[in-house]
Coordinates of C-alpha atoms in Angstrom, one line a residue:
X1 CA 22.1 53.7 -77.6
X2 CA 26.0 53.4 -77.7
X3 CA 27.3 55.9 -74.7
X4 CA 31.1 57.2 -74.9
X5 CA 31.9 57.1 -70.7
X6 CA 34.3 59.3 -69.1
X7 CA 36.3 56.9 -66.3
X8 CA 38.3 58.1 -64.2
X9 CA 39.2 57.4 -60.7
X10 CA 38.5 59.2 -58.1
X11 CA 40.3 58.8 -54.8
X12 CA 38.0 58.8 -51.4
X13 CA 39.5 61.9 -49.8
X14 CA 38.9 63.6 -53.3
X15 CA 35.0 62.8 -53.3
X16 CA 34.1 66.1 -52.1
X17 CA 36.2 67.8 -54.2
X18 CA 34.5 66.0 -57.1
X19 CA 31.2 65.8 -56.2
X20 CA 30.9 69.9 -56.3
X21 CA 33.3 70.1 -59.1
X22 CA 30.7 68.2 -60.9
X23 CA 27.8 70.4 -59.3
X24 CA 28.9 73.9 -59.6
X25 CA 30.5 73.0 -64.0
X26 CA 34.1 73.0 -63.0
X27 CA 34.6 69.3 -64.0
X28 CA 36.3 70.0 -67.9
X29 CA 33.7 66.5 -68.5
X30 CA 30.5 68.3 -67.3
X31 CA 28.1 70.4 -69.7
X32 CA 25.4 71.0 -67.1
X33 CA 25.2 75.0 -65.7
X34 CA 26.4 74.9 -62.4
X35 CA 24.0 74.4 -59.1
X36 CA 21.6 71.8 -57.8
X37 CA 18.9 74.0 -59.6
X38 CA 20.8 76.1 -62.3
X39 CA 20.4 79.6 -62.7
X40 CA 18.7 79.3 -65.6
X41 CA 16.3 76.6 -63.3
X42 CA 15.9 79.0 -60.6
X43 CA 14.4 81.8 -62.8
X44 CA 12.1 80.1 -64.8
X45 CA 11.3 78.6 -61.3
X46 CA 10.6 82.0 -60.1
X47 CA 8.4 83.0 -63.4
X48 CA 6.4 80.1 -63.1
X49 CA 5.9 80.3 -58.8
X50 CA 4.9 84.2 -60.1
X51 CA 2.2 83.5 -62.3
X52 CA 0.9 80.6 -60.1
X53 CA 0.7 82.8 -57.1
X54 CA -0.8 85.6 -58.4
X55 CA -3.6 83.2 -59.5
X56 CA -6.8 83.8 -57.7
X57 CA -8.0 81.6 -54.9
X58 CA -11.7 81.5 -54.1
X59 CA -14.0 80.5 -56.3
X60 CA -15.7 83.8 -56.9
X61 CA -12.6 85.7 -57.7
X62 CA -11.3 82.2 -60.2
X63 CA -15.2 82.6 -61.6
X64 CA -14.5 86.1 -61.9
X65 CA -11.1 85.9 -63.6
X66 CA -12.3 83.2 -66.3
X67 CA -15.2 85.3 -67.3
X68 CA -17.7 82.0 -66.3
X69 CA -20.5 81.4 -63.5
X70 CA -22.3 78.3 -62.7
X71 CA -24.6 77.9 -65.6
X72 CA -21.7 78.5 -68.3
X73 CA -21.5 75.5 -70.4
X74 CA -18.1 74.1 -70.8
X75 CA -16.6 69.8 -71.4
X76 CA -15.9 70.4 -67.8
X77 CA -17.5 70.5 -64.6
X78 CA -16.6 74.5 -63.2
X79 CA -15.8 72.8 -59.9
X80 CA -13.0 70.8 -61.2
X81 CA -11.5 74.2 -63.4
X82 CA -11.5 75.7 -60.4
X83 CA -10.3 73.5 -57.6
X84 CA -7.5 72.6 -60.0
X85 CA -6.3 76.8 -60.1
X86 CA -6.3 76.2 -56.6
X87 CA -4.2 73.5 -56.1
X88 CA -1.7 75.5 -58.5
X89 CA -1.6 78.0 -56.6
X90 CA -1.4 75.6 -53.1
X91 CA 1.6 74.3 -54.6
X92 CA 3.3 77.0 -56.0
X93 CA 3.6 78.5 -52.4
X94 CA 5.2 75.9 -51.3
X95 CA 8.5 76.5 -53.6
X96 CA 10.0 79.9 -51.3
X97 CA 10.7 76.5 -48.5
X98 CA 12.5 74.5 -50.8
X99 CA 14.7 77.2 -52.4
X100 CA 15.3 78.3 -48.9
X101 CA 16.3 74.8 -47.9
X102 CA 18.7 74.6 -51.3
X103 CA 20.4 77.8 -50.5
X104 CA 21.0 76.5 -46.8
X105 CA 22.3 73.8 -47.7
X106 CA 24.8 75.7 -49.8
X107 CA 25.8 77.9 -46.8
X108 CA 26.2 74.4 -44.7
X109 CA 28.4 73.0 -46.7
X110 CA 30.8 76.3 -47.3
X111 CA 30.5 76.5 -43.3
X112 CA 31.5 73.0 -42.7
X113 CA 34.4 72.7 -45.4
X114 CA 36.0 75.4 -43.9
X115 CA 35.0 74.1 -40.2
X116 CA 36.8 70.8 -41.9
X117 CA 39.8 72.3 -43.3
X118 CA 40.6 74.7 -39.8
X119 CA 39.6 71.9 -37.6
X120 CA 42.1 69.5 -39.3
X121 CA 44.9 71.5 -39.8
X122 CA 44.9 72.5 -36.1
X123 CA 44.5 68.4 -35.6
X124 CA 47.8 68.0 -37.7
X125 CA 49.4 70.9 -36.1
X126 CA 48.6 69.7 -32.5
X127 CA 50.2 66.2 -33.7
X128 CA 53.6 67.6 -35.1
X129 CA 53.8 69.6 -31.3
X130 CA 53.8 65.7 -29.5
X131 CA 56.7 64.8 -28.3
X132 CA 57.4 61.7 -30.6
X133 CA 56.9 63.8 -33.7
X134 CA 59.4 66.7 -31.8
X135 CA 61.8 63.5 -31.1
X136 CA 61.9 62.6 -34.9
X137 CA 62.2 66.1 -35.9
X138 CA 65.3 66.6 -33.8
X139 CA 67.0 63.5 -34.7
X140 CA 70.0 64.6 -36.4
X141 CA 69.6 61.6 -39.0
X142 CA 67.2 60.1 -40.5
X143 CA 65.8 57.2 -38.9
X144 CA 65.1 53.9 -40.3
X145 CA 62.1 52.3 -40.7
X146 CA 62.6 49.9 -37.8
X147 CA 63.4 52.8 -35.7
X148 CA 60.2 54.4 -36.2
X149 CA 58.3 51.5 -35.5
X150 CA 60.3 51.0 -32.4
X151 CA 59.7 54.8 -31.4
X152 CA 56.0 54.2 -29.6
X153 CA 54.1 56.7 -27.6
X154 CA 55.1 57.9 -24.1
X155 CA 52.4 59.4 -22.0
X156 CA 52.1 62.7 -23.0
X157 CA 51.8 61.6 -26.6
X158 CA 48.5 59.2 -25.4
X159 CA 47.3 62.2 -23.7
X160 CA 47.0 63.8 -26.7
X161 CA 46.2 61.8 -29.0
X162 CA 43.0 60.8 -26.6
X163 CA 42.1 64.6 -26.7
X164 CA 42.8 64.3 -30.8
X165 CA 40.1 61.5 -30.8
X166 CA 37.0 63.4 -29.4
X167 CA 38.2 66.5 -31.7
X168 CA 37.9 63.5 -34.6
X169 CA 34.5 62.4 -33.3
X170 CA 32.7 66.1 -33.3
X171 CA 33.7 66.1 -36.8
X172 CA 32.1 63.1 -37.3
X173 CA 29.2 64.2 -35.7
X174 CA 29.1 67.8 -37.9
X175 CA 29.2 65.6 -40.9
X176 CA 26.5 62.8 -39.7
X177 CA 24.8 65.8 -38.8
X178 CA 24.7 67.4 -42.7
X179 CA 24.1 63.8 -44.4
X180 CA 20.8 63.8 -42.2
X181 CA 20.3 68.0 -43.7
X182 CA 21.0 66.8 -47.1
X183 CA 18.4 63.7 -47.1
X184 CA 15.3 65.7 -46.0
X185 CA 16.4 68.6 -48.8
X186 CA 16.1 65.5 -50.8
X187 CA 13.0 64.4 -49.4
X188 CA 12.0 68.5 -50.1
X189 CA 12.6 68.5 -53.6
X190 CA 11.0 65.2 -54.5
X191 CA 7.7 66.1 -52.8
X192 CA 7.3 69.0 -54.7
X193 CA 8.3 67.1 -57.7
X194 CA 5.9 64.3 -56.5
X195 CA 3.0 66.6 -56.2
X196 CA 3.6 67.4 -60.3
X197 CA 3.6 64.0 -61.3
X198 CA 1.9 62.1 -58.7
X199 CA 3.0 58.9 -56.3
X200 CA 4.6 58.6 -52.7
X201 CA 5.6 61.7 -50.9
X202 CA 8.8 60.8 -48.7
X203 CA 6.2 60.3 -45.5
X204 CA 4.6 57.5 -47.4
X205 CA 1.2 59.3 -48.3
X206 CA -0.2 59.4 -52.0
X207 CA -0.9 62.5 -54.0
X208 CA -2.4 62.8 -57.5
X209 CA -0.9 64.3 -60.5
X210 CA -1.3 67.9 -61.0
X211 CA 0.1 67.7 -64.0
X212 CA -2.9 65.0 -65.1
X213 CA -5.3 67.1 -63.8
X214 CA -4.1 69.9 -65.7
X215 CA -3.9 67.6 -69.4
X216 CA -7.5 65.7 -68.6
X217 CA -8.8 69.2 -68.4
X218 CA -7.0 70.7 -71.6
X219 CA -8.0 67.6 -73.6
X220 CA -11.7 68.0 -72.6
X221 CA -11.7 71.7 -73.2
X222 CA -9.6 71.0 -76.6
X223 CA -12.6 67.9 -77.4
X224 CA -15.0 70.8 -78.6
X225 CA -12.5 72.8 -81.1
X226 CA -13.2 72.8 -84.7
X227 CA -9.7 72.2 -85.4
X228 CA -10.0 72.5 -89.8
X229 CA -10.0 76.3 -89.3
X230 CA -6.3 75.8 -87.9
X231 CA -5.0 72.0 -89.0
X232 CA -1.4 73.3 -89.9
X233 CA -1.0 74.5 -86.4
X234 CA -2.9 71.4 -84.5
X235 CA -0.7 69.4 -86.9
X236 CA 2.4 71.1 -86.0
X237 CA 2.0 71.3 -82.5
X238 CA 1.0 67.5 -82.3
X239 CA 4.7 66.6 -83.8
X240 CA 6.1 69.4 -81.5
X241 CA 4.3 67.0 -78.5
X242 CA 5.6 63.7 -80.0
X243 CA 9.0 64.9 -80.1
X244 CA 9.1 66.3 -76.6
X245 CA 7.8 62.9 -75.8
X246 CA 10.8 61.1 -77.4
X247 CA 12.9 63.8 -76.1
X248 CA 11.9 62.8 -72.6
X249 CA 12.3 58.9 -72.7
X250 CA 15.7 59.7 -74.2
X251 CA 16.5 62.0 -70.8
X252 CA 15.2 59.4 -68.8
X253 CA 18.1 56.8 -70.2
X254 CA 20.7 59.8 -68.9
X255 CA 18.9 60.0 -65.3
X256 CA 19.4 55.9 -65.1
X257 CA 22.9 56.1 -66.1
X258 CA 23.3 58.6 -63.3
X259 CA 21.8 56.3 -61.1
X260 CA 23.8 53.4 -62.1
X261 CA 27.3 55.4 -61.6
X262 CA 25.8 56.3 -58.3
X263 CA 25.1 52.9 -57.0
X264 CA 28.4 51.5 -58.4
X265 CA 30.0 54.1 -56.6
X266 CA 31.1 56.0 -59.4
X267 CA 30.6 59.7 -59.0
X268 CA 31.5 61.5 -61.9
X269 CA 32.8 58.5 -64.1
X270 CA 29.6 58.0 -66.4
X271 CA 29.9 62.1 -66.7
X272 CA 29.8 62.0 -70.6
X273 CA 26.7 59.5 -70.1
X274 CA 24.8 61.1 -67.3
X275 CA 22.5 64.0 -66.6
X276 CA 25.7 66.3 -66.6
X277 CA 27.1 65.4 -70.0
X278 CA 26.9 67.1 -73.0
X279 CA 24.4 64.9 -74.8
X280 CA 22.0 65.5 -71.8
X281 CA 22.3 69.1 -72.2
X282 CA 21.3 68.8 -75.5
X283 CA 18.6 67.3 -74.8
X284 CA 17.7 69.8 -72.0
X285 CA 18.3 72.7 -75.0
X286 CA 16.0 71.0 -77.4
X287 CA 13.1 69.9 -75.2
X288 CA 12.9 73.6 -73.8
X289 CA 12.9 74.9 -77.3
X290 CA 10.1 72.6 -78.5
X291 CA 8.0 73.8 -75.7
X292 CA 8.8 77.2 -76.4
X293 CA 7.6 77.1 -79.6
X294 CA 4.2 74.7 -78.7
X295 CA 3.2 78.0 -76.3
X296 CA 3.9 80.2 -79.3
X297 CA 1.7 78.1 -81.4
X298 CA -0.8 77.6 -79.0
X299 CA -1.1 81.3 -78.1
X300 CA -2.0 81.8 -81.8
X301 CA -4.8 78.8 -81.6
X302 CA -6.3 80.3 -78.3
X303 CA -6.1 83.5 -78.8
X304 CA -10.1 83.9 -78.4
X305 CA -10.3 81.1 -75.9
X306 CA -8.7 82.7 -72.5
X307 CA -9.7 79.5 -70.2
X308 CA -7.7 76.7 -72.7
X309 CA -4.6 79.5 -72.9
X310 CA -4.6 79.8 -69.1
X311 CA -4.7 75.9 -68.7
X312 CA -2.2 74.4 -71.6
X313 CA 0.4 77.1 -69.9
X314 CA -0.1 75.9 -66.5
X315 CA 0.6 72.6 -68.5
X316 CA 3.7 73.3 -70.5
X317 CA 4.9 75.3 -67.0
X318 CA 4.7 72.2 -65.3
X319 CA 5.9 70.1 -68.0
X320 CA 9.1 72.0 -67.6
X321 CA 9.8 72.9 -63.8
X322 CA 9.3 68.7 -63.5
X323 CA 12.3 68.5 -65.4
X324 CA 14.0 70.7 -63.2
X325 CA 13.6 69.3 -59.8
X326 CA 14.3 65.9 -61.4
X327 CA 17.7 67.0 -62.2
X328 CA 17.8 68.5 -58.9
X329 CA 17.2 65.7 -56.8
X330 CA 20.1 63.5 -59.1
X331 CA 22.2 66.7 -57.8
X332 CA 21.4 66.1 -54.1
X333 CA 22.1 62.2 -54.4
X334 CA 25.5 63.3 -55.5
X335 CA 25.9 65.1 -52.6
X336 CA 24.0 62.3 -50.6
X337 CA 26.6 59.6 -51.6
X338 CA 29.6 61.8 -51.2
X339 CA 28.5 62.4 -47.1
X340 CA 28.2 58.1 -47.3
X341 CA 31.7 58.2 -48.2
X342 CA 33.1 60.9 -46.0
X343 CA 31.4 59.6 -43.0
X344 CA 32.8 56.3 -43.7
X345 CA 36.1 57.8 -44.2
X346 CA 36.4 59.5 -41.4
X347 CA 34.9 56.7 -39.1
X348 CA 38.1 54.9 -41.2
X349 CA 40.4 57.5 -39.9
X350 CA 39.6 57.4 -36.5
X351 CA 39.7 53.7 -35.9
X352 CA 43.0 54.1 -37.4
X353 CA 44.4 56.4 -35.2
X354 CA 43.2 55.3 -32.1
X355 CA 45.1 52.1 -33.0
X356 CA 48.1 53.7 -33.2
X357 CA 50.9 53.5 -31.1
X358 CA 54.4 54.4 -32.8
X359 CA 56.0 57.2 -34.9
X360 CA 55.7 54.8 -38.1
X361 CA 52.2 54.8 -38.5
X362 CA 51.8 58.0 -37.5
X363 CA 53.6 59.6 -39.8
X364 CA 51.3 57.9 -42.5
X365 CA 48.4 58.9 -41.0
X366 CA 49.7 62.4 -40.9
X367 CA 50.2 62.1 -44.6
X368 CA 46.9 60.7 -45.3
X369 CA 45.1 63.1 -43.5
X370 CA 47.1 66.2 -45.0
X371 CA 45.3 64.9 -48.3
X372 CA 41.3 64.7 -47.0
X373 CA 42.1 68.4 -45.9
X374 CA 43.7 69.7 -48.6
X375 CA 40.9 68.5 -50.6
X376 CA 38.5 70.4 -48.4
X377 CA 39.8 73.7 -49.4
X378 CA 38.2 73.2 -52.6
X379 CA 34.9 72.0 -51.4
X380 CA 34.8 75.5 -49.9
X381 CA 35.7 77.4 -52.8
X382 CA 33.0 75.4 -54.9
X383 CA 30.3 75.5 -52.5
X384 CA 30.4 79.7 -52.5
X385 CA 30.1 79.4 -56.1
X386 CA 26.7 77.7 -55.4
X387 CA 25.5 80.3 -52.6
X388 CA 26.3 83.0 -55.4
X389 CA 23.8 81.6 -57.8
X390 CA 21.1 82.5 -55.6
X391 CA 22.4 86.1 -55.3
X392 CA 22.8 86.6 -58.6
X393 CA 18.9 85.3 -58.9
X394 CA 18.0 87.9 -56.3
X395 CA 20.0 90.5 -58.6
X396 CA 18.5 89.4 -61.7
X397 CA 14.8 90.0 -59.9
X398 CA 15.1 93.2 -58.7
X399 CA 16.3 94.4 -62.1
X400 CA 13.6 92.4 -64.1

């Protein structure tokens, strides 16, 4: 597949900047609705943790519920129907933590790019009260570039720039401290995920499919159909399932390109190839249209048979939210590469100005420094636009 690429280059002290322009849809490049979950994510989220915890959970009640008992004669063994409601219904509780965790992390990072921005500008303002800035300033001409590197710090000038140092280092610290929040909201988002379509949770234990479960037990309850009162819909809906298949292999090429810009380093410059692109979107569009219409269809097939309604939406449900936390968890390594590169930055800037000695290279690391926090400022702004998401949720809720 031939992939137009958006390059760009994106300067260090910018990688903030970018990496929640890309997030929250202010990148002009970037197709995807803002958020690490989108709005539209979030309440279909919601509908789906809804209907999953209002499921009932002992075996009398799910018995109950499906209208069966012990001697009702199903493909299926009734223990494995109803174990597998309640595993839905184990994992759908878990999503309130990992929307909570989201949101958080969304507060964090408005709270420290503010924190960031103050911080430094009180850093730059305590450096233009030394006394060798205060010399150059009242220099009545400018001096040379030989003067500056002659001009080297007195005293009071290392006083303060020792003090400037630890200030430095606790902002290292406040960002070490939100790479280490981002990576377990990482490690959040994939178990759930992990729990849907089975493998490694991020503490090494193994968990089965839920989402297999789910299928084996549609295609045994689906085995005993007679499917020639209906062929035009099983027809249909079996081309509806091949081309959400191909639909989700094509996705999955958009998910390695983000990867690939990720581990070249290239945050936002495979945009138009990635998971935040247009054709991606597309993609995203189409797929949830498909299984939009399969549920339709299916609703019509199973209209008389409440048990294999109740399972292929659980099915389809999960089918979708998978998608979801998959983009989500791209979204957080964004944000997971961008700390990398700030921490390293800023571990750059502090070796740097603890070598320094004289006005000359001061003044550039004034300059330099002016740009990280200037960039900051718009961390902030784009990091309230992702707290508001989950407000206008809530809104959307209460009204529903």
């Amino acid at each position: 597949m031939s992939e137009i690429t958006y390059d760009k280059i994106i300067e260090k002290e910018n990688i903030g900047a970018a990496t929640l322009a890309l997030l929250t849809n202010q990148d002009p490049h970037s197709a995807r609705p803002a958020g690490i979950f989108t709005y539209q994510d979030l309440v279909n989220i919601h509908r789906y943790t809804h209907f999953a915890l209002s499921l009932p959970t002992s075996t009398l009640e799910i018995h109950s519920w499906l209208k069966i008992n012990e001697s009702t004669d199903l493909p299926i063994k009734i223990s494995a129907l109803t174990e597998v409601i309640q595993l839905i219904h184990t994992h759908a509780s878990g999503w309130d933590g990992v929307e909570q965790e989201v949101k958080q992390q969304s507060i964090n990072l408005s709270l420290i790019s503010r924190n960031i921005v103050q911080t430094g500008n009180q850093i730059i303002e305590y450096i233009n009260d030394m006394p060798i800035i205060q010399q150059i300033a009242n220099s009545i001409d400018d001096l040379s570039a030989e003067a500056l590197d002659g001009l080297t710090y007195q005293n009071d000038d290392q006083q303060i720039a020792t003090e400037l140092l630890s200030i430095l280092n606790l902002i290292q610290d406040d960002i070490k401290m939100q790479a280490n929040k981002t990576s377990r909201i990482k490690n959040t988002i994939s178990d759930f995920r992990a729990h849907i379509i089975g493998g490694a949770l991020s503490n090494n234990q193994h968990v089965d499919s839920l989402l297999f479960k789910v299928k084996s037990i549609y295609l045994q309850l689906d085995s005993i159909d007679d499917i020639n009162s209906e062929s035009h819909l099983f027809e249909k809906v079996t081309l509806l399932k091949k081309e959400v298949l191909t639909l989700e292999k094509e996705y999955d090429h958009f998910v390695k390109l983000s990867l690939t810009g990720l581990a070249g380093g290239l945050i936002g410059l495979l945009i138009t190839g990635g998971i935040f692109g247009s054709k991606a979107e597309k993609v995203r569009h189409r797929k949830n249209t498909l299984l939009k219409e399969i549920v339709e269809i299916n609703n019509k097939l199973n209209k008389d048979r409440f048990i294999k309604k109740v399972i292929f939406d659980i099915q389809v449900h999960l089918q979708k939210i998978e998608g979801y936390f998959k983009d989500a968890r791209l979204a957080v390594d964004h944000l997971d590469y961008m700390w990398l590169v700030i921490l390293t930055e800023i571990k750059q800037s502090i070796e740097t100005f603890a070598r320094i000695d004289n006005a000359a290279n001061l003044l550039k690391f004034i300059a330099r420094f002016k740009k990280i926090i200037t960039a900051w400022a718009s961390v902030q702004t784009y990091s309230e636009q992702l707290i508001e998401l989950f407000d206008i949720k809530m809104t959307h809720y209460s009204h529903a």
